Amino acid sequence: MSKKWVYLFREGNASMRDLLGGKGAGVAEMTRSGVPVPPGLTITTEACNAYYENGKQFPEGLWEQVLEGLKDIEKQTGRAFGDPNCPLLVSVRSGAKFSMPGMMDTVLNLGLNEQTLEGLARLTDNPRFAQDAYRRFIQLFGKIVLGVEGDKFEHVMDKAKNVGKRNERLDTDLNEDELADIAKQFKKIIKRDAKIDFPEDPYEQLRMAIGAVFNSWNGRRAIDYRRLNKIPDNLGTAVNVQAMVFGNMGDDSATGVAFTRNPSTGEKNFFGEYLINAQGEDVVAGIRTPQPISKLSEEMPEIYQQFVDIAKKLETHYHDVQDVEFTIERGKLWMLQTRSGKRTGAAAVKIAVDMVHEGLIDKATAVQRVEPGHLDQLLHPMLSPEVREKQKPLTTGLPASPGAATGRVSFDPDEAEELAFTGEKIILVRVETTPEDLHGMAVAQGLLTARGGMTSHAAVVARGMGKPCVAGAGEIHIDYGRQSAKVNSTTIKKGDWITIDGGTGEVYVGRQPTVEPELGGEFGELMSWVDEFRTMGVRANADIPRDAKTARSFGAEGIGLCRTEHMFFEGDRIQAVREMIISDTPEGRRAALAKIEPHQQSDFEGLFREMDGFPVIIRTLDPPLHEFLPHGNNEIRALAEKLGVSFRKVKMRVESLHEANPMLGFRGCRLGIIYPEITEMQARAIFKAAVAVKKEGITVIPKVMIPLVSGVTELQVQAELVHKVAKEVQKESGIKFDYQVGTMIELPRAALMADEIAEVAEFFSFGTNDLTQTTMGLSRDDAGRFLPLYVERKVMPEDPFQTIDQEGVGQLVEMGTSRGRKTRPDLEVGICGEHGGDPASVHFFFKAGLDYVSCSPYRVPIAKLAAAHAALAAKGAEIRKDK
Amino acid sequence: MSKKWVYLFREGNASMRDLLGGKGAGVAEMTRSGVPVPPGLTITTEACNAYYENGKQFPEGLWEQVLEGLKDIEKQTGRAFGDPNCPLLVSVRSGAKFSMPGMMDTVLNLGLNEQTLEGLARLTDNPRFAQDAYRRFIQLFGKIVLGVEGDKFEHVMDKAKNVGKRNERLDTDLNEDELADIAKQFKKIIKRDAKIDFPEDPYEQLRMAIGAVFNSWNGRRAIDYRRLNKIPDNLGTAVNVQAMVFGNMGDDSATGVAFTRNPSTGEKNFFGEYLINAQGEDVVAGIRTPQPISKLSEEMPEIYQQFVDIAKKLETHYHDVQDVEFTIERGKLWMLQTRSGKRTGAAAVKIAVDMVHEGLIDKATAVQRVEPGHLDQLLHPMLSPEVREKQKPLTTGLPASPGAATGRVSFDPDEAEELAFTGEKIILVRVETTPEDLHGMAVAQGLLTARGGMTSHAAVVARGMGKPCVAGAGEIHIDYGRQSAKVNSTTIKKGDWITIDGGTGEVYVGRQPTVEPELGGEFGELMSWVDEFRTMGVRANADIPRDAKTARSFGAEGIGLCRTEHMFFEGDRIQAVREMIISDTPEGRRAALAKIEPHQQSDFEGLFREMDGFPVIIRTLDPPLHEFLPHGNNEIRALAEKLGVSFRKVKMRVESLHEANPMLGFRGCRLGIIYPEITEMQARAIFKAAVAVKKEGITVIPKVMIPLVSGVTELQVQAELVHKVAKEVQKESGIKFDYQVGTMIELPRAALMADEIAEVAEFFSFGTNDLTQTTMGLSRDDAGRFLPLYVERKVMPEDPFQTIDQEGVGQLVEMGTSRGRKTRPDLEVGICGEHGGDPASVHFFFKAGLDYVSCSPYRVPIAKLAAAHAALAAKGAEIRKDK
């Protein structure tokens, strides 16, 4: 007897994903729970593997088992495969263990031919529908199973519809005869290109479709996807063969979709729509207006009740909101699909919290149910809900950077900059953006591009700037010459108001209302659970007291990075900074620094007050000095006059500080080592501030962080200086305080030498921005010219400045951590690069054993959620291991 | 009975370095060989360790053994320690296993006090000498043993000599009474600063001096030196106590120094000088003119013969040229010191080869005897030998970059540039140089600075440029205002001729003759032995056929790096390159590239012909494109006209290619990935060249190297392109050829991912310049502002661009090599950064298991020698292990 290659839906269950694939296990589980699912069978993943082992031939017994299964389906549906009177039609689809792009699309209506077509026309009493179904089947089969170029079919359709001509028509305008003619032409194309006659025998159709699914497992795209996602090649794919049902068999038939809760607000009531005597496509086509689902209770009360019961049962079964598709065929309800419903951030939070209260899920599940992207939506301004109720979007692109923004259209970065200067709100609309557009992007409220993906220049820059962005909205045709854009029939001119929602990708005409995020209630409750499960700390990067306050309000547990140089620019301090830089002598520099010190001290006091009881990590001066100097001759002259020195002297100093590669130049601890007086002033300001707030009863935990260290000696030199100043301040003030001196690990060499560095460093903080730049030899400022193309062409899996490059840079993070802790087992290790706010990176940092991540204040909740997810995943892994 | 802490010189031998230190073992060996050495004793390193274990007290029995040893010395010399009539005086010096800066200096004349002073005066019949010896002893003892600041004694001396006044006098002008008075003042200073009376008791002096040697083992400088050089702290130091002898006891006394062979030319005859009735210092002071050593055969024939016999015996004993110091005291010859004689490069090679022929040493020893620095001297123009015979140098600074150069003095880089343009030969003379002086340095024949060390900006840049440089010639006082410099009483004006020897640090007035290196004869013979012992390959970095020819003549075994972009600048090719860059389309770029292709092909043909039978590694285009574009508006306008495009277009392109950090920007394989047509053209030119020369019967081994790869995908994309072109060319020409595609490992990520990269790469070449820049976050172009100071202050042990940073960057070299070979065991791994020509780095690369190093053609012999040294050292280590 041959192996069991085929399972009827009723024979499987949810635990059989390995054998039946995700989709097969899902329908089996539904069938098993008594939900009315159109009957079907699943060919196992083992059959797929056997097919390859067998030289791409069906293994022994497979076809026989398929025929046997088909008999069962015939019995259940009362129809027969290939029967001209009452034909059974089936869908064939792939279904691997993991959902995988590149695998074969669904073939619908398989079983149709010139004979069964007649039967379908009679059954549905709709010959045009039957003809259209046949035309679609040939098209799908030709393209998907036989590999004929899809464009060739589309070309025939376009011709029939007079596309591009004055008398252009819609698909629905084509009549029965025209469709029959199209089907003939399709067959000719197949004969010509695939070199075979279109198979009229339904069994031959089925055999070929199954083989095509198997073959798609080793298609180029599928292989690439597996390689990229590290999915083993030997999993194989399952094949699902399922009876078709029709919602257009009269007024006792219908079709619809529904969510068990509102996917937009999370409210607990059914949400969806349906159409009587229609097919699923008709709902989408928008020719007839669908009815809200509640109306079904009037039109078909019994079936509605049955549907509600089933849907609720499914929600309870899966412990999550379900997005269900159903068809009513001649008074019988069939559930076609159920899956977790996609939802907005607001809905995700409300649903998760509600379900805990309802006892449906536990807190851990609730926390895991909310995705970081959900919170990201919540933390940005959102489109007011009534907008979506009242109107349809003009078009939808990719949700490239969350938040809603409204403004006047500008197609030109220069103009955008000018208008923004006069106070106008601008949405910059470009075909795609380049680094030359940066000045326009910087002043815009939001960005909209016609081309480019989630990692296009516009998308990357917008996320970096925290601005809403809709990218790759392909329906928009921009005409820079006319300064206008066209979307279908709508024209948008320069200066028109538009509104974009970067969280959904929607674009609306006009000035639409937006709402600020509300973070009370359910959000607060969820975050408290997040904190219960989270084990890794989350701090914020904040440079001034105002940011520190925001950070605390978002739940930051201290400051992971204060960039002291940001204080240098405020008010007239920059004057003293410049004086310091222009000075030739340590004395001159000290005199200038003395003017800055009180300002720094008062800023530090502000930070310490906001962070009462939490650590504050302050980095000593980091950027190259020329960043503080003017560069135009007029400004240089003005500065020279103010300082009372010669133009030539200032000019020469500016020029002498010019660097070929400032990122790798005279910056970081190199400044403090060559000009110790700078570090000295900063340490003094920090410690005097600590003393001042300590007197107020504040608990202050200052940590001085030395940047850009490449070896222990650099750190030692600076640490000694800081300790000296600490002693002096303690002696002068008579007040003792605790503090630490640590370092950033942001150069590959620092990670490699972490064991030695930890002899001096009391804490480490990975500066993953610079560590990524140096490890990959990649300047973040300059990478815009090729990085988007790299990601698009899959030369790199993603932008390494957005999500940490675990394979490469990650090795150094792990190495730095383990080597550092070898020397100093209690070494506190954190990370303060932008990756601290990126969920995938947070997962990695958790696995690498870091004590905390630090990110921008607005991303603190997201980082916390990601940290909780990581902790729960690890716990899950542990539990699995225990079993 | 207590342990043996003290060994008489006659009790030890050369193998006892651990116990007796280097110096102690040396004098013991001489004594043992029957050479007349003033008698003495050595206190063991164990005694030093016991001293520390004993709470800084002499261990039991030590002092008693010293006294006993002293008795033996008294017996041998016929003098008695502390005897006013016939006093024994001794020297006390430290002597660890390894010579170590920071250890205690020698104390001479120990044993003198008010009483023995009289005895010495009588013995030498020279009361002034005795007083001066006493004064010197107090001064040395005060400074070295008692830790009194040396300046305080100098101050007294200066005052006595009227330093700075019109009637300034020399040391030798001080008479007996004045010296006696100075001694009194010295004692007062000691009383005041060291808070003790100067010890008049010779035994107390000795006890204190021994303790001081022990203490100096744990002095700050000694500890730092040990840490830096990884010398264990528990070795301890020995102490040598030796009888003083005097060459100024009358006309039957004398003192002198001699080499057993000519240290300048290597010729086999005695070379040296002596003075009758004098002390060693008198030879140096230059008041009396010393006699050539040959004259001694007339003045003291017997002693001369004894001396010659001893010196020859020592040379035979040590198998090397000896630099000996001797003193004749009342007709008795004493050998004070013998050591390997320092020699010029020419002498080193001749002596090593001669000694092999004489059967004194074997070839391996000869190879080890010649230092890389010796060859470096040989490979540069040298000062003609007669210069040194005829005159003294004006001054001597640090030998910062080898070679002799002569030219007119210029103090101003701008002026230097102008003059060089008119064909003048210039020596640029600066207090110190900065990056702003680079244009002047580039055109000068050589550099001379008054300040800065071996790693100063001038030194580093000069070595990089291969120009002679004398740095830190502190006697030169430069007055930029007057455009002149003063050295003692000599004034040098702008435009004067001077000559510098960067191999010795000497500076001569006038236009001195220089000679080109001769590389035949002994050099050739030595290099053939080098090749016998060497196991690692040595290739050259060469970009054009001319350089390849030079490389072969120096023995390069192939080209390790051909930088194709260097060909882009020659002749009018740059025009086509610019056209390519300005073009918007792949077609436009292809058209421009087609113009460059024949030139590249012909260059490659030239390289292949020169390297017949050897591999040629060709790197695809690497630098950022803006390096090829003009930057001034006028040049941009000219280019626009030539290309027939608008000024605006060219200007915009130039600006769009500007980068914040070009080193980390759009360069390397990133160019070839975004513009595949560039790589395609280069591959085509390489392979067509290979076909063309193959037809001529040349053996051609082309290797295409992809730069700046950070992961395997980048390499894969480029490698596929190269393979495609190779197939095409083989098909078109009908000629097959072997080739390889490999990559540079020059980013930390590439080293970390080397296992994956080696799946595609057929060879690796470490680009240690860029690897150092990225690993340390250090821009070589910009580091001049702080790196010299870093090295000076020991924040870094040395310039990492000169000698590879083994601890940090070296880890990545080792990691990249081992991971690469894990994937591909036969992976060829080399290095083509500038470190390939640095001997210390070559040693490291040998240990890391690299197959070859590649360096500039002129450094090939040096790299070969270093590689042979490394191989011999490893063999030695193996042999030692076997024992």
mmCIF file of N, CA and C in Angstrom, chain A residues 695-746:
data_model
loop_
_atom_site.group_PDB
_atom_site.id
_atom_site.type_symbol
_atom_site.label_atom_id
_atom_site.label_comp_id
_atom_site.label_asym_id
_atom_site.label_seq_id
_atom_site.Cartn_x
_atom_site.Cartn_y
_atom_site.Cartn_z
ATOM 1 N N LYS A 695 21.109 68.881 46.587
ATOM 2 C CA LYS A 695 20.676 69.742 47.692
ATOM 3 C C LYS A 695 19.167 69.907 47.712
ATOM 4 N N GLU A 696 18.538 69.800 46.527
ATOM 5 C CA GLU A 696 17.073 69.937 46.448
ATOM 6 C C GLU A 696 16.368 68.647 46.838
ATOM 7 N N GLY A 697 17.143 67.595 47.122
ATOM 8 C CA GLY A 697 16.524 66.317 47.495
ATOM 9 C C GLY A 697 16.304 65.392 46.312
ATOM 10 N N ILE A 698 16.838 65.769 45.167
ATOM 11 C CA ILE A 698 16.704 64.926 43.967
ATOM 12 C C ILE A 698 17.721 63.785 44.043
ATOM 13 N N THR A 699 17.300 62.584 43.621
ATOM 14 C CA THR A 699 18.249 61.474 43.522
ATOM 15 C C THR A 699 18.901 61.530 42.142
ATOM 16 N N VAL A 700 20.203 61.731 42.147
ATOM 17 C CA VAL A 700 20.873 61.991 40.881
ATOM 18 C C VAL A 700 21.905 60.896 40.606
ATOM 19 N N ILE A 701 21.848 60.357 39.392
ATOM 20 C CA ILE A 701 22.772 59.279 39.007
ATOM 21 C C ILE A 701 23.480 59.664 37.694
ATOM 22 N N PRO A 702 24.507 60.513 37.797
ATOM 23 C CA PRO A 702 25.173 60.947 36.559
ATOM 24 C C PRO A 702 26.165 59.900 36.078
ATOM 25 N N LYS A 703 26.172 59.705 34.767
ATOM 26 C CA LYS A 703 27.133 58.791 34.149
ATOM 27 C C LYS A 703 27.787 59.532 32.991
ATOM 28 N N VAL A 704 29.091 59.659 33.068
ATOM 29 C CA VAL A 704 29.811 60.387 32.031
ATOM 30 C C VAL A 704 30.281 59.381 30.979
ATOM 31 N N MET A 705 29.933 59.678 29.718
ATOM 32 C CA MET A 705 30.242 58.731 28.657
ATOM 33 C C MET A 705 31.217 59.359 27.658
ATOM 34 N N ILE A 706 32.339 58.648 27.433
ATOM 35 C CA ILE A 706 33.378 59.137 26.533
ATOM 36 C C ILE A 706 33.148 58.527 25.139
ATOM 37 N N PRO A 707 33.019 59.368 24.111
ATOM 38 C CA PRO A 707 32.692 58.840 22.775
ATOM 39 C C PRO A 707 33.910 58.461 21.933
ATOM 40 N N LEU A 708 33.660 57.640 20.939
ATOM 41 C CA LEU A 708 34.602 57.300 19.869
ATOM 42 C C LEU A 708 35.941 56.753 20.373
ATOM 43 N N VAL A 709 35.864 55.954 21.419
ATOM 44 C CA VAL A 709 37.066 55.349 21.973
ATOM 45 C C VAL A 709 37.454 54.145 21.108
ATOM 46 N N SER A 710 38.756 54.002 20.819
ATOM 47 C CA SER A 710 39.168 52.837 20.025
ATOM 48 C C SER A 710 40.028 51.882 20.844
ATOM 49 N N GLY A 711 40.432 52.308 22.033
ATOM 50 C CA GLY A 711 41.237 51.449 22.887
ATOM 51 C C GLY A 711 41.213 51.974 24.307
ATOM 52 N N VAL A 712 41.728 51.180 25.225
ATOM 53 C CA VAL A 712 41.584 51.523 26.648
ATOM 54 C C VAL A 712 42.343 52.784 27.031
ATOM 55 N N THR A 713 43.452 53.058 26.361
ATOM 56 C CA THR A 713 44.262 54.199 26.796
ATOM 57 C C THR A 713 43.513 55.520 26.616
ATOM 58 N N GLU A 714 42.830 55.651 25.479
ATOM 59 C CA GLU A 714 42.044 56.868 25.264
ATOM 60 C C GLU A 714 41.057 57.067 26.410
ATOM 61 N N LEU A 715 40.366 55.990 26.760
ATOM 62 C CA LEU A 715 39.368 56.096 27.822
ATOM 63 C C LEU A 715 40.038 56.431 29.144
ATOM 64 N N GLN A 716 41.158 55.779 29.386
ATOM 65 C CA GLN A 716 41.868 55.996 30.648
ATOM 66 C C GLN A 716 42.249 57.466 30.833
ATOM 67 N N VAL A 717 42.809 58.041 29.766
ATOM 68 C CA VAL A 717 43.234 59.439 29.824
ATOM 69 C C VAL A 717 42.050 60.335 30.188
ATOM 70 N N GLN A 718 40.890 60.089 29.544
ATOM 71 C CA GLN A 718 39.733 60.934 29.793
ATOM 72 C C GLN A 718 39.105 60.622 31.158
ATOM 73 N N ALA A 719 39.082 59.346 31.515
ATOM 74 C CA ALA A 719 38.462 58.962 32.792
ATOM 75 C C ALA A 719 39.227 59.580 33.958
ATOM 76 N N GLU A 720 40.549 59.584 33.853
ATOM 77 C CA GLU A 720 41.353 60.168 34.935
ATOM 78 C C GLU A 720 41.003 61.635 35.142
ATOM 79 N N LEU A 721 40.806 62.324 34.021
ATOM 80 C CA LEU A 721 40.454 63.738 34.065
ATOM 81 C C LEU A 721 39.108 63.925 34.760
ATOM 82 N N VAL A 722 38.136 63.084 34.397
ATOM 83 C CA VAL A 722 36.798 63.200 34.971
ATOM 84 C C VAL A 722 36.844 62.903 36.475
ATOM 85 N N HIS A 723 37.611 61.862 36.846
ATOM 86 C CA HIS A 723 37.719 61.528 38.271
ATOM 87 C C HIS A 723 38.361 62.679 39.042
ATOM 88 N N LYS A 724 39.347 63.291 38.431
ATOM 89 C CA LYS A 724 40.021 64.420 39.084
ATOM 90 C C LYS A 724 39.015 65.541 39.364
ATOM 91 N N VAL A 725 38.223 65.875 38.341
ATOM 92 C CA VAL A 725 37.239 66.946 38.503
ATOM 93 C C VAL A 725 36.202 66.556 39.556
ATOM 94 N N ALA A 726 35.763 65.288 39.546
ATOM 95 C CA ALA A 726 34.768 64.838 40.524
ATOM 96 C C ALA A 726 35.285 65.046 41.943
ATOM 97 N N LYS A 727 36.546 64.667 42.140
ATOM 98 C CA LYS A 727 37.151 64.850 43.467
ATOM 99 C C LYS A 727 37.157 66.320 43.848
ATOM 100 N N GLU A 728 37.554 67.165 42.909
ATOM 101 C CA GLU A 728 37.607 68.605 43.177
ATOM 102 C C GLU A 728 36.237 69.140 43.571
ATOM 103 N N VAL A 729 35.205 68.768 42.786
ATOM 104 C CA VAL A 729 33.866 69.304 43.054
ATOM 105 C C VAL A 729 33.361 68.792 44.406
ATOM 106 N N GLN A 730 33.657 67.526 44.706
ATOM 107 C CA GLN A 730 33.216 66.983 46.002
ATOM 108 C C GLN A 730 33.904 67.706 47.141
ATOM 109 N N LYS A 731 35.173 68.030 46.925
ATOM 110 C CA LYS A 731 35.929 68.722 47.973
ATOM 111 C C LYS A 731 35.422 70.147 48.135
ATOM 112 N N GLU A 732 35.244 70.840 46.999
ATOM 113 C CA GLU A 732 34.775 72.233 47.039
ATOM 114 C C GLU A 732 33.411 72.337 47.695
ATOM 115 N N SER A 733 32.501 71.400 47.320
ATOM 116 C CA SER A 733 31.120 71.520 47.784
ATOM 117 C C SER A 733 30.904 70.803 49.109
ATOM 118 N N GLY A 734 31.805 69.925 49.461
ATOM 119 C CA GLY A 734 31.607 69.139 50.674
ATOM 120 C C GLY A 734 30.492 68.116 50.531
ATOM 121 N N ILE A 735 30.049 67.881 49.300
ATOM 122 C CA ILE A 735 28.953 66.918 49.080
ATOM 123 C C ILE A 735 29.456 65.755 48.233
ATOM 124 N N LYS A 736 29.215 64.554 48.715
ATOM 125 C CA LYS A 736 29.620 63.355 47.976
ATOM 126 C C LYS A 736 28.497 62.977 47.014
ATOM 127 N N PHE A 737 28.857 62.379 45.917
ATOM 128 C CA PHE A 737 27.835 61.857 45.004
ATOM 129 C C PHE A 737 28.426 60.654 44.278
ATOM 130 N N ASP A 738 27.543 59.749 43.898
ATOM 131 C CA ASP A 738 27.986 58.606 43.098
ATOM 132 C C ASP A 738 27.946 59.002 41.631
ATOM 133 N N TYR A 739 28.834 58.438 40.867
ATOM 134 C CA TYR A 739 28.799 58.670 39.419
ATOM 135 C C TYR A 739 29.577 57.538 38.775
ATOM 136 N N GLN A 740 29.466 57.441 37.477
ATOM 137 C CA GLN A 740 30.244 56.444 36.748
ATOM 138 C C GLN A 740 30.860 57.071 35.513
ATOM 139 N N VAL A 741 31.960 56.470 35.064
ATOM 140 C CA VAL A 741 32.545 56.854 33.783
ATOM 141 C C VAL A 741 32.530 55.611 32.890
ATOM 142 N N GLY A 742 31.969 55.786 31.715
ATOM 143 C CA GLY A 742 31.889 54.668 30.773
ATOM 144 C C GLY A 742 32.204 55.135 29.375
ATOM 145 N N THR A 743 31.897 54.297 28.431
ATOM 146 C CA THR A 743 32.269 54.667 27.066
ATOM 147 C C THR A 743 31.260 54.166 26.057
ATOM 148 N N MET A 744 31.269 54.809 24.900
ATOM 149 C CA MET A 744 30.499 54.296 23.777
ATOM 150 C C MET A 744 31.343 53.266 23.065
ATOM 151 N N ILE A 745 30.693 52.203 22.644
ATOM 152 C CA ILE A 745 31.360 51.244 21.764
ATOM 153 C C ILE A 745 30.763 51.504 20.383
ATOM 154 N N GLU A 746 31.514 52.247 19.586
ATOM 155 C CA GLU A 746 30.956 52.651 18.290
ATOM 156 C C GLU A 746 31.970 52.504 17.170
#
